[in-house]
Structures are given as C-alpha cells and as structure tokens.
Amino acid sequence: MGGPYVKENDIPDELDLALLNALQIAPRASWRLLAGVLGISPITAARRWEQLKAAGLAWVTVCGSLRLLEKTSLAVVAITADAGSIQHAADTLLADPYTVNIAHTVGNCDLLLFVWTPDLATFARYVVERLNRLPGVRTVGVSLASEVYSDGSRWGLQALDPEQAHSLRKAAPYQEKPAIFRMEDRKLVVALSHNGRASYEELGKRVGTSAATARRRLRRVLGDGAYVVRCEMSREISGFPVEVTLWLATPPDAAHAVGRRLARLPQTRLCATVVDNSNLVVVLWLRSTGEVQALESQIVRLAPEVHIARRALTLRHLKLVNRVLDDGRAGRVVPADVWPSGSTFT
C-alpha cells in the first residue's frame, strides 16, 4: 500500500523529512534554532515548511497530553456498517470534536474511531445518542482506555542523528507535569488547533488579548501538562504508509509490563490498556503490508504471553488529529474542543 495520490513534486526529500522530525521534537522552536540544527538557513527552513503545509501534507496542532487523556475518557471504537452506509456514517462524524480520528478499515471493522470526551458520562451519551443512531450501523465495539503508554505525539520519523535530536530536546522549554486544564484557556487551545506554530501576535488576536498575555498563557498551558503541541503529517509522505491496529489479550497481571514494552517499539503510534475482552490496543505505522506478519511475530517474541485477538488494516484516514483529510491531505480544521461550556477539569 502506498500513496498513489501524492504527486511526484510533493514527495519529500531528506531535508523535508529532517525538518518534519525536528518539528516533531520541538514544534514551536524558532526557525533560527531549527535551521541551526539542520545546517540550513532560517529562510529555507520556513519556506520548506510552508510548502509542506500548503500542500496539506503536514500541520502543527495541539492535542491532549497522555496524562490528560488518562484523566478524561479515550476510547477506540470499532464500527461495522452496511456497505452502502460506511461513507455516510464517516461523513456524519467528521465535524464532531469528540471523534478525533476516523479511519476506513478492513478486518474486524469498517470504521475505526478514536473518541475523546471529558468524562465517561459524556462518552456514554455520545455512543448511545450519536454512534448507535447512525443509519446502517450494525455494531459499535468499544475499547475504553485505562492507561495510555504512548500516542502519536511520541512517534518520530527518526530522520535526525542522535546529536541533532538531543539538541532539540534540550532546547524544548516545557516539561511534563500533572495535567491541569482551565476553562479560561479553551479559546487558546482552539487557536492552537488551527495553527500550532502561530505567533504570539496571531494567538493574541484569536483569543482577544495582547501578544504578551498570549505568550504568558501559552507557557502556562503547556507547562501545566494538559496539552502538547504536535507536528502531524500524512502517512503517505512519512515513509510509513501502512497502519494496522491490533487488539491483544494478555494475562491481567502482565498487561502493564507488556504495554510499556510495546510502547517502545519505533512503529508504535498508540499503545494503551483497555477495558475490553482484549486488554491492550496497539496502533502501528509500517513501511509495507509485508511488515505486518513480521511485526506480529516480533510482538509475540517480546511478550510470549500475548495473543493477537483482532486486527484492522487502515485503508485511508478520513480525519487525523484535528484535520479532515481529502485524499490524505489536510483540509478543514476541527478544533480540539471537547469541553462543554461551563465545565471545569483539574
């Protein structure tokens, strides 16, 4: 499986991939810093990024941190539907902020959703009043995350050498802290969803404050550990065009250790223990479908107690991390705004 819709002049070269990897590590770093690490000029770095962004092949946005995901409600939802209803069901959900990712899949389901809500009660209402009522939907299978070991914000292209990566990590000003979300920061999170590299002046205009206030509030939001800024990209330009999701069954007392082990695999995009007949879900990005069996064998060698219960192969992403995708390219923004008006969470 490749990306037949990616034009030849859109295929990234080694410098593009290095820039994307640098932005994965330090998504709001200055062009001067990024250029210094990559050995190019700031103008070249900015121009390369604008080309990738304009083509819809990469974007910088914001998402909930691992700690915030654990304090809220994250679920992997597998939907089966009548053949003629699959696309309509997906299209119906694209604008829902709760449905963070939507993928058209084959295997044990037709659509695979990542659903993020403020709490379990909101998630229950969303399943009953929204997902279960979609025309043509036959089943809605829920794997509710209990502990998230890794997500896409920790997945990297590995296009930089260790010294370059270390320089960027050392320059990153924010450290992971207990997740605290304040409703007063809701507009700022929405603004970052649109452009995670927005200047303080632009953020200030979007939220109705001065640039200095936007800067102070952004440092606090990221420093509080509830949200992380994240560089995301189309799978087809990443060099890892194949996505497979595995549901794993392991003895309950081994699930934590196995989850931490699988989270360290370089192919892992998401790894979480879940409340389901299978107690682990892992999402992997691979270079080819030929790697699926080899990777499954590797997982079994790493954790012999694991049984692979189900699997789903992604045909295409319809929505990925705050972006509706059109033939794999980022289009309309659906902000990471899952908080109902007037709610608080600490």
C-alpha positions as semicolon CSV with decimal commas, in nm:
position;residue;x (nm);y (nm);z (nm)
1;M;0,000;0,000;0,000
2;G;0,145;0,334;-0,096
3;G;0,013;0,679;-0,166
4;P;-0,086;0,694;-0,533
5;Y;-0,241;1,037;-0,495
6;V;0,086;1,202;-0,379
7;K;0,227;1,398;-0,670
8;E;0,590;1,348;-0,761
9;N;0,680;1,708;-0,672
10;D;0,515;1,661;-0,331
11;I;0,734;1,367;-0,232
12;P;0,956;1,497;0,050
13;D;1,332;1,475;0,020
14;E;1,571;1,401;0,305
15;L;1,577;1,765;0,416
16;D;1,195;1,779;0,434
17;L;1,190;1,465;0,646
18;A;1,462;1,602;0,874
19;L;1,262;1,924;0,915
20;L;0,945;1,733;0,997
21;N;1,133;1,522;1,251
22;A;1,276;1,839;1,407
23;L;0,925;1,984;1,433
24;Q;0,803;1,662;1,594
25;I;1,060;1,715;1,870
26;A;1,030;2,094;1,901
27;P;0,710;2,202;1,721
28;R;0,726;2,567;1,826
29;A;1,102;2,615;1,804
30;S;1,222;2,923;1,616
31;W;1,329;2,888;1,255
32;R;1,674;3,003;1,365
33;L;1,707;2,715;1,611
34;L;1,566;2,456;1,370
35;A;1,785;2,582;1,086
36;G;2,095;2,574;1,305
37;V;2,037;2,210;1,395
38;L;1,969;2,115;1,032
39;G;2,255;2,317;0,887
40;I;2,038;2,535;0,662
41;S;1,920;2,896;0,665
42;P;1,608;3,002;0,859
43;I;1,454;3,123;0,532
44;T;1,499;2,778;0,377
45;A;1,350;2,606;0,681
46;A;1,045;2,835;0,681
47;R;0,998;2,802;0,304
48;R;1,018;2,422;0,315
49;W;0,761;2,413;0,594
50;E;0,521;2,646;0,414
51;Q;0,535;2,425;0,105
52;L;0,453;2,112;0,305
53;K;0,174;2,288;0,495
54;A;0,024;2,448;0,183
55;A;0,009;2,107;0,013
56;G;-0,181;1,969;0,314
57;L;0,092;1,715;0,380
58;A;0,186;1,831;0,732
59;W;0,049;2,054;1,004
60;V;0,123;2,163;1,361
61;T;-0,167;2,146;1,602
62;V;-0,242;2,071;1,967
63;C;-0,371;1,760;2,141
64;G;-0,429;1,634;2,492
65;S;-0,125;1,502;2,676
66;L;-0,100;1,141;2,791
67;R;-0,183;1,249;3,144
68;L;-0,488;1,445;3,033
69;L;-0,609;1,151;2,824
70;E;-0,593;0,931;3,133
71;K;-0,784;1,186;3,342
72;T;-1,057;1,215;3,080
73;S;-1,205;0,942;2,858
74;L;-1,035;0,798;2,548
75;A;-1,180;0,506;2,357
76;V;-1,102;0,311;2,042
77;V;-1,437;0,247;1,876
78;A;-1,476;-0,017;1,604
79;I;-1,787;0,023;1,388
80;T;-1,935;-0,224;1,141
81;A;-2,194;-0,098;0,895
82;D;-2,383;-0,190;0,582
83;A;-2,160;-0,142;0,277
84;G;-2,366;0,147;0,143
85;S;-2,366;0,329;0,477
86;I;-1,994;0,334;0,564
87;Q;-1,903;0,659;0,390
88;H;-2,219;0,836;0,506
89;A;-2,152;0,734;0,866
90;A;-1,797;0,864;0,845
91;D;-1,903;1,191;0,679
92;T;-2,163;1,244;0,951
93;L;-1,896;1,227;1,222
94;L;-1,625;1,442;1,063
95;A;-1,729;1,765;1,233
96;D;-1,764;1,609;1,580
97;P;-1,483;1,733;1,808
98;Y;-1,516;1,419;2,022
99;T;-1,419;1,197;1,727
100;V;-1,051;1,284;1,697
101;N;-0,954;1,026;1,432
102;I;-1,164;0,843;1,175
103;A;-1,021;0,566;0,956
104;H;-1,183;0,346;0,691
105;T;-1,057;-0,004;0,769
106;V;-1,079;-0,367;0,674
107;G;-1,053;-0,659;0,913
108;N;-1,275;-0,674;1,216
109;C;-1,444;-0,337;1,147
110;D;-1,535;-0,090;0,873
111;L;-1,461;0,233;1,058
112;L;-1,216;0,286;1,343
113;L;-1,265;0,593;1,561
114;F;-1,063;0,750;1,839
115;V;-1,318;0,917;2,065
116;W;-1,207;1,161;2,334
117;T;-1,457;1,307;2,579
118;P;-1,425;1,497;2,910
119;D;-1,567;1,208;3,113
120;L;-1,727;0,867;3,094
121;A;-2,081;1,005;3,120
122;T;-2,026;1,222;2,810
123;F;-1,878;0,925;2,626
124;A;-2,178;0,707;2,715
125;R;-2,418;0,970;2,581
126;Y;-2,211;1,006;2,264
127;V;-2,225;0,631;2,198
128;V;-2,597;0,599;2,270
129;E;-2,725;0,922;2,119
130;R;-2,482;0,963;1,829
131;L;-2,296;0,649;1,723
132;N;-2,574;0,398;1,783
133;R;-2,818;0,610;1,583
134;L;-2,613;0,631;1,265
135;P;-2,815;0,483;0,976
136;G;-2,680;0,149;0,858
137;V;-2,453;0,089;1,158
138;R;-2,472;-0,270;1,278
139;T;-2,229;-0,282;1,572
140;V;-2,036;-0,033;1,785
141;G;-1,749;-0,202;1,968
142;V;-1,585;-0,004;2,247
143;S;-1,232;-0,043;2,386
144;L;-1,210;0,213;2,666
145;A;-0,853;0,310;2,754
146;S;-0,746;0,270;3,115
147;E;-0,379;0,364;3,078
148;V;-0,212;0,519;2,774
149;Y;0,157;0,435;2,736
150;S;0,228;0,613;2,409
151;D;0,048;0,819;2,145
152;G;0,128;0,982;1,813
153;S;0,296;1,281;1,978
154;R;0,578;1,047;2,082
155;W;0,619;0,879;1,745
156;G;0,906;1,009;1,534
157;L;1,044;0,978;1,183
158;Q;1,397;0,908;1,310
159;A;1,538;1,122;1,029
160;L;1,782;1,309;1,257
161;D;2,107;1,184;1,401
162;P;2,121;1,145;1,782
163;E;2,315;1,469;1,831
164;Q;2,060;1,674;1,636
165;A;1,770;1,516;1,824
166;H;1,941;1,578;2,158
167;S;1,999;1,946;2,075
168;L;1,630;1,996;2,004
169;R;1,510;1,809;2,311
170;K;1,747;2,009;2,528
171;A;1,606;2,332;2,385
172;A;1,243;2,234;2,444
173;P;1,126;2,460;2,729
174;Y;0,833;2,256;2,861
175;Q;0,842;1,958;3,094
176;E;0,565;1,706;3,152
177;K;0,365;1,791;3,463
178;P;0,033;1,681;3,616
179;A;-0,242;1,777;3,370
180;I;-0,440;2,084;3,474
181;F;-0,696;2,234;3,238
182;R;-0,861;2,572;3,295
183;M;-1,171;2,674;3,102
184;E;-1,023;3,022;3,057
185;D;-0,766;2,861;2,824
186;R;-1,027;2,700;2,598
187;K;-1,003;2,967;2,326
188;L;-0,623;2,939;2,324
189;V;-0,641;2,561;2,271
190;V;-0,884;2,614;1,983
191;A;-0,647;2,871;1,828
192;L;-0,356;2,628;1,855
193;S;-0,569;2,361;1,687
194;H;-0,576;2,582;1,378
195;N;-0,205;2,666;1,381
196;G;0,023;2,522;1,646
197;R;0,308;2,748;1,525
198;A;0,103;3,067;1,534
199;S;0,293;3,371;1,657
200;Y;0,201;3,525;1,991
201;E;0,054;3,819;1,799
202;E;-0,172;3,586;1,599
203;L;-0,275;3,392;1,909
204;G;-0,349;3,717;2,089
205;K;-0,579;3,831;1,808
206;R;-0,762;3,498;1,806
207;V;-0,828;3,499;2,182
208;G;-0,868;3,875;2,227
209;T;-0,557;3,951;2,431
210;S;-0,220;4,112;2,382
211;A;0,073;3,917;2,242
212;A;0,243;3,932;2,582
213;T;-0,063;3,782;2,753
214;A;-0,091;3,512;2,488
215;R;0,274;3,424;2,543
216;R;0,231;3,400;2,920
217;R;-0,087;3,192;2,894
218;L;0,064;2,958;2,637
219;R;0,366;2,890;2,857
220;R;0,131;2,815;3,144
221;V;-0,098;2,588;2,937
222;L;0,190;2,379;2,806
223;G;0,375;2,394;3,137
224;D;0,068;2,264;3,320
225;G;0,095;1,948;3,111
226;A;-0,264;1,921;2,987
227;Y;-0,185;1,982;2,621
228;V;0,108;1,925;2,387
229;V;0,181;2,094;2,056
230;R;0,231;1,833;1,788
231;C;0,360;1,812;1,431
232;E;0,148;1,571;1,230
233;M;0,171;1,453;0,870
234;S;0,004;1,243;0,605
235;R;0,104;0,877;0,633
236;E;0,186;0,868;0,264
237;I;0,478;1,111;0,294
238;S;0,604;0,970;0,623
239;G;0,757;0,662;0,465
240;F;0,520;0,453;0,681
241;P;0,205;0,432;0,465
242;V;0,057;0,123;0,632
243;E;-0,139;0,147;0,956
244;V;-0,252;-0,162;1,142
245;T;-0,440;-0,177;1,472
246;L;-0,406;-0,485;1,693
247;W;-0,619;-0,592;1,987
248;L;-0,410;-0,807;2,220
249;A;-0,511;-1,040;2,500
250;T;-0,262;-1,089;2,780
251;P;-0,287;-1,208;3,143
252;P;-0,414;-0,917;3,357
253;D;-0,104;-0,909;3,575
254;A;0,118;-0,880;3,265
255;A;-0,077;-0,611;3,076
256;H;0,110;-0,315;3,224
257;A;0,456;-0,455;3,156
258;V;0,360;-0,564;2,804
259;G;0,207;-0,224;2,731
260;R;0,522;-0,041;2,836
261;R;0,733;-0,280;2,626
262;L;0,522;-0,235;2,313
263;A;0,514;0,143;2,356
264;R;0,890;0,148;2,299
265;L;0,865;-0,010;1,954
266;P;0,956;0,256;1,693
267;Q;0,648;0,160;1,488
268;T;0,404;0,227;1,774
269;R;0,167;0,521;1,734
270;L;-0,066;0,432;2,021
271;C;-0,043;0,175;2,297
272;A;-0,297;0,152;2,577
273;T;-0,451;-0,094;2,816
274;V;-0,825;-0,108;2,756
275;V;-1,142;-0,236;2,917
276;D;-1,249;-0,498;2,663
277;N;-1,229;-0,872;2,605
278;S;-0,881;-0,787;2,477
279;N;-0,691;-0,576;2,728
280;L;-0,436;-0,399;2,505
281;V;-0,467;-0,198;2,185
282;V;-0,164;-0,100;1,978
283;V;-0,164;0,111;1,659
284;L;0,141;0,072;1,435
285;W;0,274;0,257;1,129
286;L;0,470;0,030;0,894
287;R;0,661;0,067;0,568
288;S;0,465;-0,206;0,385
289;T;0,195;-0,466;0,435
290;G;0,474;-0,723;0,421
291;E;0,592;-0,598;0,760
292;V;0,264;-0,682;0,935
293;Q;0,334;-1,051;0,991
294;A;0,697;-0,984;1,083
295;L;0,591;-0,723;1,337
296;E;0,328;-0,953;1,487
297;S;0,596;-1,222;1,523
298;Q;0,822;-0,966;1,692
299;I;0,545;-0,877;1,938
300;V;0,494;-1,241;2,029
301;R;0,870;-1,282;2,082
302;L;0,878;-0,971;2,303
303;A;0,578;-1,091;2,503
304;P;0,512;-1,466;2,463
305;E;0,206;-1,436;2,687
306;V;0,030;-1,219;2,426
307;H;-0,244;-1,347;2,197
308;I;-0,338;-1,131;1,898
309;A;-0,716;-1,141;1,912
310;R;-0,820;-0,898;1,636
311;R;-0,668;-0,673;1,375
312;A;-0,776;-0,391;1,144
313;L;-0,587;-0,250;0,846
314;T;-0,644;0,117;0,765
315;L;-0,734;0,182;0,403
316;R;-0,739;0,559;0,446
317;H;-0,765;0,824;0,712
318;L;-1,069;1,047;0,683
319;K;-0,979;1,256;0,987
320;L;-0,650;1,274;1,173
321;V;-0,560;1,493;1,472
322;N;-0,789;1,795;1,419
323;R;-0,785;1,778;1,038
324;V;-1,041;1,643;0,795
325;L;-0,843;1,475;0,518
326;D;-0,917;1,485;0,147
327;D;-0,721;1,214;-0,035
328;G;-0,477;1,213;0,254
329;R;-0,427;1,590;0,258
330;A;-0,517;1,814;0,549
331;G;-0,822;2,028;0,488
332;R;-1,087;2,160;0,726
333;V;-0,988;2,208;1,090
334;V;-1,198;2,056;1,367
335;P;-1,051;2,207;1,686
336;A;-0,958;2,001;1,992
337;D;-1,254;2,148;2,181
338;V;-1,411;1,869;2,383
339;W;-1,510;2,076;2,686
340;P;-1,878;2,166;2,724
341;S;-1,943;2,529;2,805
342;G;-1,914;2,598;3,175
343;S;-1,738;2,273;3,266
344;T;-1,415;2,260;3,464
345;F;-1,147;1,995;3,494
346;T;-0,845;1,981;3,719
